[in-house]
Coordinates of C-alpha atoms in Angstrom, one line a residue:
M1 CA -12.3 222.1 139.7
E2 CA -8.9 221.8 141.4
T3 CA -7.4 218.7 142.9
G4 CA -7.9 217.9 146.6
E5 CA -4.5 219.4 147.5
H6 CA -4.0 220.8 151.0
D7 CA -3.9 224.5 151.7
L8 CA -3.2 226.1 155.1
V9 CA -4.8 229.5 156.1
I10 CA -3.5 231.0 159.2
G11 CA -5.8 233.7 160.6
G12 CA -8.6 232.6 158.3
S13 CA -11.7 232.7 160.5
G14 CA -12.4 236.5 160.0
M15 CA -11.4 238.6 157.1
L16 CA -10.2 235.6 155.1
A17 CA -13.2 233.4 155.7
G18 CA -14.4 234.1 152.1
L19 CA -11.1 232.9 150.8
V20 CA -11.3 229.7 152.9
R21 CA -14.7 228.9 151.5
R22 CA -13.6 229.7 147.9
L23 CA -10.6 227.4 148.2
A24 CA -12.8 224.6 149.6
A25 CA -15.4 225.1 146.8
R26 CA -12.5 224.5 144.3
G27 CA -12.0 221.1 145.9
R28 CA -8.9 221.9 147.9
Q29 CA -8.6 220.6 151.5
V30 CA -8.2 223.7 153.7
T31 CA -6.8 223.7 157.3
V32 CA -7.7 226.9 159.0
I33 CA -5.7 228.0 162.1
A34 CA -7.2 230.7 164.4
R35 CA -7.7 231.3 168.1
G36 CA -11.5 231.8 168.1
R37 CA -13.1 228.4 168.4
D38 CA -16.6 229.7 167.7
R39 CA -15.7 231.4 164.5
L40 CA -13.7 228.4 163.4
Q41 CA -16.6 226.1 164.0
R42 CA -18.8 228.3 161.9
L43 CA -16.4 227.6 159.0
A44 CA -16.4 223.8 159.4
A45 CA -17.6 222.2 156.3
P46 CA -16.5 219.4 153.9
N47 CA -12.9 220.2 152.8
I48 CA -12.5 222.8 155.7
H49 CA -10.6 221.6 158.7
P50 CA -10.6 224.0 161.7
L51 CA -7.6 224.0 164.0
A52 CA -7.9 226.2 167.1
L53 CA -4.5 227.4 168.3
D54 CA -2.4 230.5 168.8
Y55 CA 0.2 230.6 166.1
R56 CA 2.5 232.5 168.6
D57 CA 2.7 229.3 170.7
R58 CA 5.5 227.5 169.1
A59 CA 4.8 224.0 170.5
A60 CA 1.1 224.2 169.7
L61 CA 1.8 225.5 166.2
D62 CA 4.4 222.7 165.5
A63 CA 2.1 220.0 166.9
G64 CA -0.9 221.4 164.9
L65 CA 1.1 221.5 161.6
A66 CA 2.4 218.0 162.2
R67 CA -1.2 216.7 163.0
C68 CA -2.9 218.3 160.0
T69 CA -0.1 217.1 157.6
A70 CA -0.4 213.6 159.0
E71 CA -4.2 213.6 158.7
I72 CA -4.8 215.5 155.5
G73 CA -1.5 215.3 153.6
P74 CA 1.4 217.6 152.7
I75 CA 0.6 221.3 152.7
A76 CA 0.9 222.7 149.1
R77 CA 0.2 226.3 149.8
C78 CA -0.1 228.6 152.8
V79 CA -1.8 232.0 153.3
A80 CA -0.8 233.7 156.5
W81 CA -2.4 236.7 158.1
M82 CA -0.4 237.1 161.3
H83 CA -0.2 240.4 163.2
D84 CA 3.5 240.4 163.5
D85 CA 6.5 240.1 161.3
D86 CA 8.4 237.5 163.1
L87 CA 10.4 236.1 160.2
D88 CA 11.8 233.2 162.3
R89 CA 8.2 232.0 162.9
V90 CA 7.3 232.5 159.3
L91 CA 10.4 230.6 158.0
R92 CA 9.6 227.7 160.5
I93 CA 6.1 227.5 159.1
A94 CA 7.5 227.7 155.5
T95 CA 9.4 224.5 156.1
H96 CA 6.0 222.7 156.1
I97 CA 4.9 224.3 152.8
R98 CA 5.7 222.6 149.5
D99 CA 4.8 225.2 146.8
V100 CA 3.6 228.7 147.7
Y101 CA 3.7 230.8 150.9
C102 CA 1.5 233.9 150.7
Q103 CA 2.1 236.4 153.4
V104 CA -0.7 239.0 154.0
L105 CA 0.6 242.4 155.1
G106 CA -1.2 245.5 156.1
S107 CA -0.9 248.8 154.2
A108 CA 1.9 250.0 156.4
S109 CA 4.2 247.6 154.6
A110 CA 3.8 249.8 151.5
D111 CA 4.9 252.9 153.3
P112 CA 7.0 254.8 150.7
S113 CA 9.4 256.0 153.4
R114 CA 10.2 252.3 154.2
P115 CA 11.1 250.4 151.0
D116 CA 13.0 247.9 153.1
L117 CA 9.8 246.4 154.6
L118 CA 8.9 244.2 151.6
A119 CA 12.6 243.5 150.7
Q120 CA 13.2 241.7 154.0
W121 CA 10.5 239.2 153.1
Q122 CA 11.9 238.6 149.7
T123 CA 15.4 238.1 151.0
A124 CA 14.2 235.6 153.7
F125 CA 12.6 233.4 151.0
A126 CA 15.5 233.6 148.5
A127 CA 17.3 230.6 150.0
P128 CA 17.1 227.3 148.2
G129 CA 14.4 224.9 149.4
K130 CA 11.9 227.6 150.3
P131 CA 8.5 227.7 148.8
V132 CA 7.7 230.5 146.4
L133 CA 6.8 233.7 148.2
R134 CA 3.8 235.7 147.3
I135 CA 2.9 238.9 149.2
A136 CA -0.6 240.3 149.4
V137 CA -0.6 243.9 150.6
L138 CA -3.9 245.1 151.9
G139 CA -4.4 248.7 150.8
F140 CA -7.4 251.0 150.8
V141 CA -10.0 252.4 148.4
V142 CA -10.1 256.0 147.3
D143 CA -13.6 257.1 146.4
G144 CA -13.9 260.7 145.4
E145 CA -13.0 262.8 148.4
A146 CA -13.2 259.9 150.8
S147 CA -11.1 256.8 151.4
R148 CA -11.8 253.6 153.3
W149 CA -10.3 250.3 154.3
L150 CA -11.1 247.2 152.2
T151 CA -14.1 245.1 153.0
N152 CA -13.6 241.4 153.9
A153 CA -14.8 240.4 150.4
E154 CA -12.2 242.8 148.8
I155 CA -9.5 241.4 151.1
S156 CA -10.4 237.8 150.2
D157 CA -10.4 238.7 146.5
G158 CA -7.0 240.4 146.7
V159 CA -5.4 237.6 148.6
D160 CA -6.8 235.0 146.2
R161 CA -5.3 237.0 143.3
A162 CA -1.9 237.1 145.1
L163 CA -2.1 233.3 145.8
E164 CA -2.8 232.5 142.1
S165 CA -0.5 235.1 140.6
D166 CA 3.0 234.8 139.2
Q167 CA 3.8 238.3 140.6
P168 CA 5.8 238.5 143.8
V169 CA 3.6 241.3 145.3
T170 CA -0.1 242.0 144.8
I171 CA -1.8 245.1 146.1
A172 CA -5.4 244.6 147.1
G173 CA -7.0 248.0 146.6
S174 CA -4.5 250.8 146.3
V175 CA -1.6 252.2 148.4
T176 CA -1.4 255.5 146.5
P177 CA -1.7 258.2 147.0
W178 CA -0.2 257.4 150.4
S179 CA -1.6 260.7 151.8
R180 CA -5.1 259.4 151.3
R181 CA -4.6 256.3 153.6
P182 CA -7.6 256.3 156.0

């Protein structure tokens, strides 16, 4: 059982709902940010604190982060599944995170023709005072002649491994061979 430390999961009401429940079951306090109030309310449980807002709304995000920090305590770790790569927004969120910031990225971030995509994240977090960066790349599964995207359970497992890992990048599933990407 872990301590009651505070984790933040941005975009945690869908694919990452299993991760949210797992963190809470470990005794962590988990604030979940998402836009969908209904899905957020279905997650509400002891140790899970739903916060309905759009992370792209700077004022709402800043107010929400201040509120959850004041009510629950400092945020030790963050998992962020945001459908953009606005590094300014990410770095602003990271100022609220004490220990680990885990960015979830889609398989396109592992495109072998674009090795710079992951490097930009690592460079942004190299400055002093930033939390440790962990990247979870969501890959795919190759099964014989077919390939498929990851299930929500496989995504939650992979992101959990990334969050707990000492490795800077964790691949959930596979990103090779790239030609088999669904």
